[in-house]
PDB file of C-alpha atoms and ligand atoms in Angstrom:
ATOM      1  CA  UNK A   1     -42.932 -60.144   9.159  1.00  0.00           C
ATOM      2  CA  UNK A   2     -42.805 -63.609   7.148  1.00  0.00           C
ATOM      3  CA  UNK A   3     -45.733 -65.868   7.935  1.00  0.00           C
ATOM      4  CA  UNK A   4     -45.359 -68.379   5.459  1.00  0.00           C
ATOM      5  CA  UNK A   5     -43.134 -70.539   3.402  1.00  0.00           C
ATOM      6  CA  UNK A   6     -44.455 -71.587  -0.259  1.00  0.00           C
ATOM      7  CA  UNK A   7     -42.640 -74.433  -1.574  1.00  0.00           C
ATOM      8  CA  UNK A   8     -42.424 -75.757  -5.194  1.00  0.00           C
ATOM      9  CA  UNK A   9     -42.096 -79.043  -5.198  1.00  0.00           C
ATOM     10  CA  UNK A  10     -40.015 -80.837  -8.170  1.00  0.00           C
ATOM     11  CA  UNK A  11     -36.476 -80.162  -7.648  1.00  0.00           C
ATOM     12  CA  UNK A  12     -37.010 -78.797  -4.204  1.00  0.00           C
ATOM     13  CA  UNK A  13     -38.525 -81.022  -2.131  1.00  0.00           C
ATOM     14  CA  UNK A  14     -37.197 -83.752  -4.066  1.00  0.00           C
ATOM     15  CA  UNK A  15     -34.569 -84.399  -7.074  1.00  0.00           C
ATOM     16  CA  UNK A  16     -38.048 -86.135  -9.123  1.00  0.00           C
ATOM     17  CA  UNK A  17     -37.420 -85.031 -12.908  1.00  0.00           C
ATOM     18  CA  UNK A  18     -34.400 -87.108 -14.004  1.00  0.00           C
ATOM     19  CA  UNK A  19     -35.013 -90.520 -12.741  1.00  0.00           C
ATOM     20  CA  UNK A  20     -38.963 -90.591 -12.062  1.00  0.00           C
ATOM     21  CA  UNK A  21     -41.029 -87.536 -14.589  1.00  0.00           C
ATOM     22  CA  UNK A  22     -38.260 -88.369 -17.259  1.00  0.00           C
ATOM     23  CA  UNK A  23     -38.402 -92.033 -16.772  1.00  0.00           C
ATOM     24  CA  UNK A  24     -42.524 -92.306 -16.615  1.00  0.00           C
ATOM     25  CA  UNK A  25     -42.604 -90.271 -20.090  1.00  0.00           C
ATOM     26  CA  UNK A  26     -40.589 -92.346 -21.676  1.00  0.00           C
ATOM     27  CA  UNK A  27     -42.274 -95.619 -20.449  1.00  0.00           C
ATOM     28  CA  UNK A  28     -45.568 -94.209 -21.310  1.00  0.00           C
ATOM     29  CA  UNK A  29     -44.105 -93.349 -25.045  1.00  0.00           C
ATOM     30  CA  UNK A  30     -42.870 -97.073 -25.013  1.00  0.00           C
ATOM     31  CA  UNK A  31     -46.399 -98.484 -23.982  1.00  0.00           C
ATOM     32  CA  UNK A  32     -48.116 -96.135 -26.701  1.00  0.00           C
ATOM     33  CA  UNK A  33     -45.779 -97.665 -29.140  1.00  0.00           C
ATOM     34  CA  UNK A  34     -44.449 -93.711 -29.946  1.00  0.00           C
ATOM     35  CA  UNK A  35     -40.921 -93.135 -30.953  1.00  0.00           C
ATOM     36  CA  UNK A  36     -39.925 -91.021 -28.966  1.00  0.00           C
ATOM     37  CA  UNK A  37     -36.939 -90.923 -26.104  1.00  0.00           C
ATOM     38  CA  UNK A  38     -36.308 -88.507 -23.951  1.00  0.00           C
ATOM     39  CA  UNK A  39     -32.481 -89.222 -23.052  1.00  0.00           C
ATOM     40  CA  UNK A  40     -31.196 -87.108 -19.715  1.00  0.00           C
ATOM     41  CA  UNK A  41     -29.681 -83.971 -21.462  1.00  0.00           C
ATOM     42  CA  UNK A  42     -32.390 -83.695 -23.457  1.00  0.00           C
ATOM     43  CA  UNK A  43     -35.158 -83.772 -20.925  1.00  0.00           C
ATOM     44  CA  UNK A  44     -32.641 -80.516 -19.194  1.00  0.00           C
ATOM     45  CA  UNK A  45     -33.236 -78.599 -22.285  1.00  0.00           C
ATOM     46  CA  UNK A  46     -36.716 -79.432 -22.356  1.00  0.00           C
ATOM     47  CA  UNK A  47     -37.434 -78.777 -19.101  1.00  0.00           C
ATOM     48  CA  UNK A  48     -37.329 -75.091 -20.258  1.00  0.00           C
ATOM     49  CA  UNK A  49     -41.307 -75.785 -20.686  1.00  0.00           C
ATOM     50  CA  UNK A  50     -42.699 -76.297 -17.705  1.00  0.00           C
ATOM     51  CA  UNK A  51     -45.644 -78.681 -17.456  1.00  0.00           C
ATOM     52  CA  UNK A  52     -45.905 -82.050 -18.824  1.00  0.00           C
ATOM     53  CA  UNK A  53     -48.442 -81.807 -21.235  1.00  0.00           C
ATOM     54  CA  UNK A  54     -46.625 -78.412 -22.632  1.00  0.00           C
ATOM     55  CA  UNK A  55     -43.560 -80.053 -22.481  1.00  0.00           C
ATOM     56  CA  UNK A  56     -44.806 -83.141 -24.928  1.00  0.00           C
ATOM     57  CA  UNK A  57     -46.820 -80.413 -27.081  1.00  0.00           C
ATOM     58  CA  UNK A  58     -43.377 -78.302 -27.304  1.00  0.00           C
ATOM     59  CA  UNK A  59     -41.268 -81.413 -28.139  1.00  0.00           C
ATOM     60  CA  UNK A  60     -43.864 -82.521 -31.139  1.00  0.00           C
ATOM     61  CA  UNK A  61     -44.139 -78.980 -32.405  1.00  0.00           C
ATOM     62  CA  UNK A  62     -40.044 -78.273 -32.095  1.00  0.00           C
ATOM     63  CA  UNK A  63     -38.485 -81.177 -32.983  1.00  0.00           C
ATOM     64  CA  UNK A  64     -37.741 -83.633 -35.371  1.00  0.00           C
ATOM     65  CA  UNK A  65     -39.886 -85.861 -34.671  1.00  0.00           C
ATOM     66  CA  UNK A  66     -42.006 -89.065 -35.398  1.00  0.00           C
ATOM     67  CA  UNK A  67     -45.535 -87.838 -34.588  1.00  0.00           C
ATOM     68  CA  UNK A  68     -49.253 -90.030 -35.437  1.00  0.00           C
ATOM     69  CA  UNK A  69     -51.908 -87.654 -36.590  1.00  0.00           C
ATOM     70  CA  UNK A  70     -54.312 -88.749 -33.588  1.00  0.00           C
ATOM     71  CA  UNK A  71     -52.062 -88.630 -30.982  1.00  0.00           C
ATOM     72  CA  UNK A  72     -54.070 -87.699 -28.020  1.00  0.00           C
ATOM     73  CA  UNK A  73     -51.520 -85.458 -25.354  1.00  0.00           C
ATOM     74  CA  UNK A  74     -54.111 -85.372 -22.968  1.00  0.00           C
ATOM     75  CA  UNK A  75     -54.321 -89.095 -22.838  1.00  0.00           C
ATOM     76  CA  UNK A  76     -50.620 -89.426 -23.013  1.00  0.00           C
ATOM     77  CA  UNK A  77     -50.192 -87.396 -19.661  1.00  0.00           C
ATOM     78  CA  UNK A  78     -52.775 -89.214 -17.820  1.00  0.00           C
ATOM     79  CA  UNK A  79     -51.369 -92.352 -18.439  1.00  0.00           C
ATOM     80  CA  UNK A  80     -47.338 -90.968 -17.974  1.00  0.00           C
ATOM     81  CA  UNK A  81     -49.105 -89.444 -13.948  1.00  0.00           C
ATOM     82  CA  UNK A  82     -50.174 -93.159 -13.600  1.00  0.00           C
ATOM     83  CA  UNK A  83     -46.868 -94.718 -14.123  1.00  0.00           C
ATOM     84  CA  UNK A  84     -45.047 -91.207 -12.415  1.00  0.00           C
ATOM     85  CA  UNK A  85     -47.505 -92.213  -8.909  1.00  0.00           C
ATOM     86  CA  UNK A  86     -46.951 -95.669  -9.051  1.00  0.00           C
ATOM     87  CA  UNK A  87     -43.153 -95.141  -9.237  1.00  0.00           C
ATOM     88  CA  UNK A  88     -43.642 -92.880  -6.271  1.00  0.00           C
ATOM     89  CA  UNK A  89     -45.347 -94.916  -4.417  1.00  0.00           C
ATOM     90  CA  UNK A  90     -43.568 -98.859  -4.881  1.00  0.00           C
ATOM     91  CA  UNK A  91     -39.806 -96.589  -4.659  1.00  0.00           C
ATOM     92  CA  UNK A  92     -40.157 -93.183  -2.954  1.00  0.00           C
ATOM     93  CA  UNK A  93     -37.913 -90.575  -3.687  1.00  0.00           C
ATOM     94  CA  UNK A  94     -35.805 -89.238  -0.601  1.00  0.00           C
ATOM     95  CA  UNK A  95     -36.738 -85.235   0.415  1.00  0.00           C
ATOM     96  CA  UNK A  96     -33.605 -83.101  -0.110  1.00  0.00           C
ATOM     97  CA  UNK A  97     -31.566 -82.493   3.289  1.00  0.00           C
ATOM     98  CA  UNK A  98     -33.167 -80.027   5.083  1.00  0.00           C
ATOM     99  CA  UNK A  99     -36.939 -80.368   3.972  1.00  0.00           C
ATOM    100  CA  UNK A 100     -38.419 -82.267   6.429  1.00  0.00           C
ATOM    101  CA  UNK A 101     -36.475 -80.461   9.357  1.00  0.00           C
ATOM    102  CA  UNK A 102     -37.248 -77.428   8.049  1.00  0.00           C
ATOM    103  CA  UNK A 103     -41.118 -78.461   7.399  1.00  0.00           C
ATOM    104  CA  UNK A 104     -41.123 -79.858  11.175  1.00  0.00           C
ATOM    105  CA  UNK A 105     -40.295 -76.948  12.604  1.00  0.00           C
ATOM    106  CA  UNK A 106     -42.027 -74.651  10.617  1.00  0.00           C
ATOM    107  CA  UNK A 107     -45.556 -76.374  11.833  1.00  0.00           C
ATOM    108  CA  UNK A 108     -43.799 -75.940  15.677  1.00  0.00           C
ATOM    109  CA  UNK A 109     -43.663 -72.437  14.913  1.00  0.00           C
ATOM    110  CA  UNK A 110     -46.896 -71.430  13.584  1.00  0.00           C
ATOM    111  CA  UNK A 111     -45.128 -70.718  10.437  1.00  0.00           C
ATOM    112  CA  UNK A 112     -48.087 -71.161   7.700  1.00  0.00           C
ATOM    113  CA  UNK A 113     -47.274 -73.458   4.877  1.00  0.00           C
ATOM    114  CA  UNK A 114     -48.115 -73.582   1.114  1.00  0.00           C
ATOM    115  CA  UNK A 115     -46.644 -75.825  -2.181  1.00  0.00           C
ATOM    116  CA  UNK A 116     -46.626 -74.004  -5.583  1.00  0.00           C
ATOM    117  CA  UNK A 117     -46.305 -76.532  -8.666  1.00  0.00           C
ATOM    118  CA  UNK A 118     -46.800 -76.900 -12.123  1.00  0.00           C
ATOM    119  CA  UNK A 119     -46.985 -80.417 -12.061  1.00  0.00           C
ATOM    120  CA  UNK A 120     -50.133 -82.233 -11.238  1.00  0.00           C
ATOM    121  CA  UNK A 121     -52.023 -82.252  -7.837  1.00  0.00           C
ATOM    122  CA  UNK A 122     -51.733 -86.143  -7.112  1.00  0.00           C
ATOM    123  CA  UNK A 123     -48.256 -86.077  -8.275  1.00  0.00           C
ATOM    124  CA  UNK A 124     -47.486 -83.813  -5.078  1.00  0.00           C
ATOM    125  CA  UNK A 125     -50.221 -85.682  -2.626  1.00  0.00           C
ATOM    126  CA  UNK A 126     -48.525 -88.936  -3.772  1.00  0.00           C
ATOM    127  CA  UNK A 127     -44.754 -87.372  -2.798  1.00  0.00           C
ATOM    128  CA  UNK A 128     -45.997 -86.330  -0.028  1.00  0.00           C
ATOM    129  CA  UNK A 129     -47.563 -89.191   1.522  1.00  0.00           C
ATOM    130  CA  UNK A 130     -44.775 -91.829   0.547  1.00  0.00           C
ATOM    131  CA  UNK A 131     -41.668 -89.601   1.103  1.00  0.00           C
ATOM    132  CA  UNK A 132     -42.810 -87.093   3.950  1.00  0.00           C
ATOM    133  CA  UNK A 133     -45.369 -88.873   6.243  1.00  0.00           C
ATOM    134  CA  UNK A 134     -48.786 -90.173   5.587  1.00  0.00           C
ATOM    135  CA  UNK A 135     -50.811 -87.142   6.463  1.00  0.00           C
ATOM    136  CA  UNK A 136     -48.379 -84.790   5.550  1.00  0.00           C
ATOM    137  CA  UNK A 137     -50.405 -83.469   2.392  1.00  0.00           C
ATOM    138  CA  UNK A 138     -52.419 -81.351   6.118  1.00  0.00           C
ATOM    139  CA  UNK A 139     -50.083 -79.528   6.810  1.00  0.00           C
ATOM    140  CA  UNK A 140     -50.212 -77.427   3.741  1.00  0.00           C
ATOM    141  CA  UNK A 141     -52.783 -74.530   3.984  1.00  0.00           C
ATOM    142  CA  UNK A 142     -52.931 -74.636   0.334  1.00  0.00           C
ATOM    143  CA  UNK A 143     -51.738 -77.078  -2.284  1.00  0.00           C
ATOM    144  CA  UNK A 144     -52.007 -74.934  -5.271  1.00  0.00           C
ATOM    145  CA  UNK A 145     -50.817 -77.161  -8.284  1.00  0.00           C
ATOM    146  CA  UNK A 146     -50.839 -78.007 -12.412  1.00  0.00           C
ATOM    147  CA  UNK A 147     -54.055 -76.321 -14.086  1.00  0.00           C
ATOM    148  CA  UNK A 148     -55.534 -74.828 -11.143  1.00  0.00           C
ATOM    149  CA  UNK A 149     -54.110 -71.270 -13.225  1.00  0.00           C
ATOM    150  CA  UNK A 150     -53.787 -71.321 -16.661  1.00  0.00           C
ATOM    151  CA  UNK A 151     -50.545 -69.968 -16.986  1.00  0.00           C
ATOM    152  CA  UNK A 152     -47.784 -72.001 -15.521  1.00  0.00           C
ATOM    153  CA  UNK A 153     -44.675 -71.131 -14.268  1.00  0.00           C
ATOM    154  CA  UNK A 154     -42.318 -68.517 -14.943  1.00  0.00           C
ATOM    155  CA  UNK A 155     -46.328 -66.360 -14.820  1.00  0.00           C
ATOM    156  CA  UNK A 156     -46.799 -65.102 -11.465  1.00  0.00           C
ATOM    157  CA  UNK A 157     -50.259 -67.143 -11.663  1.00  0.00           C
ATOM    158  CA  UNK A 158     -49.919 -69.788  -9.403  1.00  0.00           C
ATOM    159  CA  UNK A 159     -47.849 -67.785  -6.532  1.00  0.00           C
ATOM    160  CA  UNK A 160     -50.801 -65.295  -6.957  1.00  0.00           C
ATOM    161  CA  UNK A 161     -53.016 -67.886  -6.876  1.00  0.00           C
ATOM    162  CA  UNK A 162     -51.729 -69.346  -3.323  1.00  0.00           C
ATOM    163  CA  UNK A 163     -51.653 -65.305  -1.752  1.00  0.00           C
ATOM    164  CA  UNK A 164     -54.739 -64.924  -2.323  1.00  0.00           C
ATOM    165  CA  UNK A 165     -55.833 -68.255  -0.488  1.00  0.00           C
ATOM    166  CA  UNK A 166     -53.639 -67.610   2.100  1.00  0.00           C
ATOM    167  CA  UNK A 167     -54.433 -63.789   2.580  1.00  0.00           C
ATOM    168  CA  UNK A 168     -51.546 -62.954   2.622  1.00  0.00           C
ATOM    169  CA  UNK A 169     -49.042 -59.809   1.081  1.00  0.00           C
ATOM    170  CA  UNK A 170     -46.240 -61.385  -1.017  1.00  0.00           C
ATOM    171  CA  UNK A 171     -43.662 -59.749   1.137  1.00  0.00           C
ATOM    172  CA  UNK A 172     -45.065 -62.214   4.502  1.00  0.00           C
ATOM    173  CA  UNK A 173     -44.370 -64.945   2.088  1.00  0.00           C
ATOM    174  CA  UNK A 174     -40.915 -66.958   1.315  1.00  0.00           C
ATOM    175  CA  UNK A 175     -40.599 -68.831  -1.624  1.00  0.00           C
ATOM    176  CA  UNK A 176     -38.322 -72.055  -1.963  1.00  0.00           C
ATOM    177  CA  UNK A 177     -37.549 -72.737  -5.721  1.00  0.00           C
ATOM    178  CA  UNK A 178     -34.912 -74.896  -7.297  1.00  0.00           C
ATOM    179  CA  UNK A 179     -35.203 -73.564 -10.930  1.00  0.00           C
ATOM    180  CA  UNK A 180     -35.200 -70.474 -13.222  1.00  0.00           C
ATOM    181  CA  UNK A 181     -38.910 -70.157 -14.072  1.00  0.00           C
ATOM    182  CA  UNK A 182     -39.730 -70.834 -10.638  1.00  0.00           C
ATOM    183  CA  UNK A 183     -37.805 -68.081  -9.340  1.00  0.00           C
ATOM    184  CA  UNK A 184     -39.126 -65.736 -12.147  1.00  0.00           C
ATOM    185  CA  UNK A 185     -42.898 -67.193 -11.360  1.00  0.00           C
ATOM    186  CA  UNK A 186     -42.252 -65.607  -7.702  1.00  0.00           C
ATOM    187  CA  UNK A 187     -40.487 -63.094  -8.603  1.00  0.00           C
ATOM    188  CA  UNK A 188     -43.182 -61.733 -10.874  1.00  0.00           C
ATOM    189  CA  UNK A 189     -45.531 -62.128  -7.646  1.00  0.00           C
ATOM    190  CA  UNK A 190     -43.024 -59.765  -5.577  1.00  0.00           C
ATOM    191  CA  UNK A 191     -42.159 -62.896  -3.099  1.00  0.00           C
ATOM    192  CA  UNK A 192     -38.325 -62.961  -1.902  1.00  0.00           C
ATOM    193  CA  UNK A 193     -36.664 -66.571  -2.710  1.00  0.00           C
ATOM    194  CA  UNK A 194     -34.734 -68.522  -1.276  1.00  0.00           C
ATOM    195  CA  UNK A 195     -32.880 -70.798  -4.045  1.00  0.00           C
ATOM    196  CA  UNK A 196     -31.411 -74.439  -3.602  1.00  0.00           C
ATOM    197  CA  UNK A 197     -30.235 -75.239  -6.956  1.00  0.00           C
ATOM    198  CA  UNK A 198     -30.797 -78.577  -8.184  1.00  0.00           C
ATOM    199  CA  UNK A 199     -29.393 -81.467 -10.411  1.00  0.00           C
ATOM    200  CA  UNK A 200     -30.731 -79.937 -13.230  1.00  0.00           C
ATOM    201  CA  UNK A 201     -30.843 -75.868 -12.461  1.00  0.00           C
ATOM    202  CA  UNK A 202     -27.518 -75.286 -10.907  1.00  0.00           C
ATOM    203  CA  UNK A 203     -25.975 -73.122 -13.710  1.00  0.00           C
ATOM    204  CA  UNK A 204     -29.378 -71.093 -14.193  1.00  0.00           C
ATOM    205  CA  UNK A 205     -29.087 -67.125 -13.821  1.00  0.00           C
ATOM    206  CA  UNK A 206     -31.267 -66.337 -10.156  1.00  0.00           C
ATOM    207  CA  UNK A 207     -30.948 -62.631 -10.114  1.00  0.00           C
ATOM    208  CA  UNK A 208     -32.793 -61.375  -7.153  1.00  0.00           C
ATOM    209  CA  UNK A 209     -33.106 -64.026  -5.235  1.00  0.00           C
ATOM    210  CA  UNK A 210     -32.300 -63.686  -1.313  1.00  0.00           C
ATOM    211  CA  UNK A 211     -30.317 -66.657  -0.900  1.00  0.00           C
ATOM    212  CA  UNK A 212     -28.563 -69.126  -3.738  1.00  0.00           C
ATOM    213  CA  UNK A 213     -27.714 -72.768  -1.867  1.00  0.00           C
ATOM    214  CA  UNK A 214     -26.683 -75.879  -2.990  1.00  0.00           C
ATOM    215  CA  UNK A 215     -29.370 -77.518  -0.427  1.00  0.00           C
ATOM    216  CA  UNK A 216     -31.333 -76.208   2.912  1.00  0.00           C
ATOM    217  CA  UNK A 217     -28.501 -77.848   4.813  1.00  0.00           C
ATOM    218  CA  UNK A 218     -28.630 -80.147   8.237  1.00  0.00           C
ATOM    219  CA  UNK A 219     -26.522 -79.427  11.643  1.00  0.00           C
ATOM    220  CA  UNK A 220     -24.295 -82.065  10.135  1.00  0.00           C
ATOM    221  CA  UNK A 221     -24.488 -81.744   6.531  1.00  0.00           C
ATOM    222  CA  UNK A 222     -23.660 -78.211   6.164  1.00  0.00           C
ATOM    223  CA  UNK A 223     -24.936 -76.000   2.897  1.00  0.00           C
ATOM    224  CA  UNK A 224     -23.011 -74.247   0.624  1.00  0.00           C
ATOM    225  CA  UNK A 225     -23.828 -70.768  -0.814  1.00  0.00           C
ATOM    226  CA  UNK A 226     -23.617 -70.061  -4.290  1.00  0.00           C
ATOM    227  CA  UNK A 227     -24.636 -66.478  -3.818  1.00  0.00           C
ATOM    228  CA  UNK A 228     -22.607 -63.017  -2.295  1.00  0.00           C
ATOM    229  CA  UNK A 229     -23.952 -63.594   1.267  1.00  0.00           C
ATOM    230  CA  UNK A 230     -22.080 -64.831   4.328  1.00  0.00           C
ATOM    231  CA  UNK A 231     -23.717 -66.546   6.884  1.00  0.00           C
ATOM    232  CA  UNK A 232     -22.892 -68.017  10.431  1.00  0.00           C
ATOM    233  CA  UNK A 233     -25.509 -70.745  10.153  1.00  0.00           C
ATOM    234  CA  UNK A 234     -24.766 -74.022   8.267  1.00  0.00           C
ATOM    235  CA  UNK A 235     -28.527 -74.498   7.345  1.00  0.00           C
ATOM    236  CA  UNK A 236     -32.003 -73.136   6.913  1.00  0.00           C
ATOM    237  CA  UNK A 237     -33.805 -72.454   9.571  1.00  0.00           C
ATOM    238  CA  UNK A 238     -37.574 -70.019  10.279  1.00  0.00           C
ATOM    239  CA  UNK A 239     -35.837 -67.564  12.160  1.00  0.00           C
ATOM    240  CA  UNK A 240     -33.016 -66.859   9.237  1.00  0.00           C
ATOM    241  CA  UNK A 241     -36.489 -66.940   6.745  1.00  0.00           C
ATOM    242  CA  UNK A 242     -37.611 -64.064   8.844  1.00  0.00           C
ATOM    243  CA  UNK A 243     -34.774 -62.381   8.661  1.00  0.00           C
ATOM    244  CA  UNK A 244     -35.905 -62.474   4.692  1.00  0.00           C
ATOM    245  CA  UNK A 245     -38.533 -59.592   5.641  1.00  0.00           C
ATOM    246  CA  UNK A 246     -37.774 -56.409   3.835  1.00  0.00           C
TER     247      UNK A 246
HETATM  248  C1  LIG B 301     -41.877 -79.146 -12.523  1.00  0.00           C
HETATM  249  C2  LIG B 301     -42.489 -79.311 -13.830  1.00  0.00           C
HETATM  250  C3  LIG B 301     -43.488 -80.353 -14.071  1.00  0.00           C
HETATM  251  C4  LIG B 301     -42.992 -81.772 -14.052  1.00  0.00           C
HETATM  252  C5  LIG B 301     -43.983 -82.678 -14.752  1.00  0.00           C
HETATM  253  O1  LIG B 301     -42.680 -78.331 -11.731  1.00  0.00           O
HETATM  254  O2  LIG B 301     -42.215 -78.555 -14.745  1.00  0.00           O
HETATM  255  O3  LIG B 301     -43.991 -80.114 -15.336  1.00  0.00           O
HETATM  256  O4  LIG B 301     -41.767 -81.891 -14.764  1.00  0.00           O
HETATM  257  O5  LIG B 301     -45.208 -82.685 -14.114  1.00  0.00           O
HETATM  258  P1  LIG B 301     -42.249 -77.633 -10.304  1.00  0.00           P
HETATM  259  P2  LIG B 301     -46.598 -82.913 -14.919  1.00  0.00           P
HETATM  260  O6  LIG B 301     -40.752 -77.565 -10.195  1.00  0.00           O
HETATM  261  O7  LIG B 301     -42.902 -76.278 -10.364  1.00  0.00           O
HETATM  262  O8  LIG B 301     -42.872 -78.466  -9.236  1.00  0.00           O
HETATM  263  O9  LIG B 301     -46.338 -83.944 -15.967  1.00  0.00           O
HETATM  264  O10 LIG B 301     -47.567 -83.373 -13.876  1.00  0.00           O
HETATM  265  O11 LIG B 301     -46.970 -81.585 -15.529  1.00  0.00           O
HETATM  266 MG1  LIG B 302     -38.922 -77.000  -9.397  1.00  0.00          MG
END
């Protein structure tokens, strides 16, 4: 029996890397007076490395690159979740169809609720309270985010982290996950996913997943599936997530 959806959170709730992470990197490397630019098709290859502090340690240590002996990463990513909250919160991001229909009824279900991210906890709170509703960041059981495990995403770490919080057996648990790593993280935790690609993951490889869509789909903005499966719905709904148990 599922019990609970666990939702990551960039690229599934919301399309946030290309025009909001990306965009607050690269003004923070601007303000620090670093040379460095982080053009679209190069943040998709680099968003192989999950976590933004990884991801800036991976681009100094990989690539050709201008780099000042003192430069402080930790400081760097403070300042670039600054500029990445205050973006969320003066322009909010639209949710992706589906996630707050599918959120709503979830909570009028007694469906439990959970977010699994690498990025960092007031990035999510942030998301949530400018693009979701104000007290939203409730109705998550558990918000398990960034370094609260120290091995990010694809390690099982953080979905094992958020099982044990909940109590819960991996296979009463969904996961929703938009890339690669994420659906390995889960994987690696034994939870079934449910896949909605996004801008930057649609040609990723998401063997063993339950469910490949383009989006969780609306009564009047049908989904598409990318995966072998029919379906008679036209989006995502709790009882199809139950269906999910093995
Ligand atoms: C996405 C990520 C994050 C963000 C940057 O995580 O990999 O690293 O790009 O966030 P998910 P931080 O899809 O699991 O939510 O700079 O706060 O690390
Ligand atoms: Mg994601």
């Amino acid at each position: 029996m599922i019990k609970a959806l666990i939702f990551d959170v960039d690229g599934t709730l919301a399309e946030t890397e290309r025009d909001a992470h990306r965009v607050a990197f690269n003004e923070t490397f601007a303000a620090c007076h670093l040379d460095w630019h982080w053009n679209v098709t190069l943040y998709g290859e680099l968003l192989a490395v999950t976590g933004g502090k990884e991801r800036m340690i991976f681009y100094r240590d990989h690539y050709d690159c201008a780099c000042p002996k003192d430069l402080d990463i930790i400081a760097l990513h403070k300042m670039k979740t600054a500029r990445y909250n205050d973006m969320l919160a003066r322009r909010p991001i639209p949710l992706r169809p589906g996630v707050r229909r599918l959120l709503e009824e979830a909570r009028s279900k007694d469906m439990r609720l959970a977010i699994a991210t690498t990025t960092t906890l007031n990035n999510v709170t942030t998301l949530l309270t400018h693009s979701l509703s104000p007290n939203s960041a409730s109705w998550f059981e558990v918000i398990a985010a960034g370094d609260m495990v120290s091995a990010k995403k694809p390690a099982p770490d953080i979905y094992l982290y958020v099982l044990k919080k909940m109590g819960l057996l991996a296979e009463q648990c969904v996961a929703i996950e938009d890339s690669k790593n994420g659906h390995q993280s889960a994987l690696a935790a034994h939870i079934p996913t449910l896949i909605t690609v996004s801008d930057y993951t649609r040609h990723e490889d998401f063997t063993g997943a339950q469910l490949i869509l383009n989006h969780l789909g609306e009564p009047e903005q049908a989904f598409t599936i990318l995966s072998d499966n029919t379906s008679h719905s036209s989006y995502v709904d709790v009882d199809m997530l139950r269906g999910f148990s093995k």
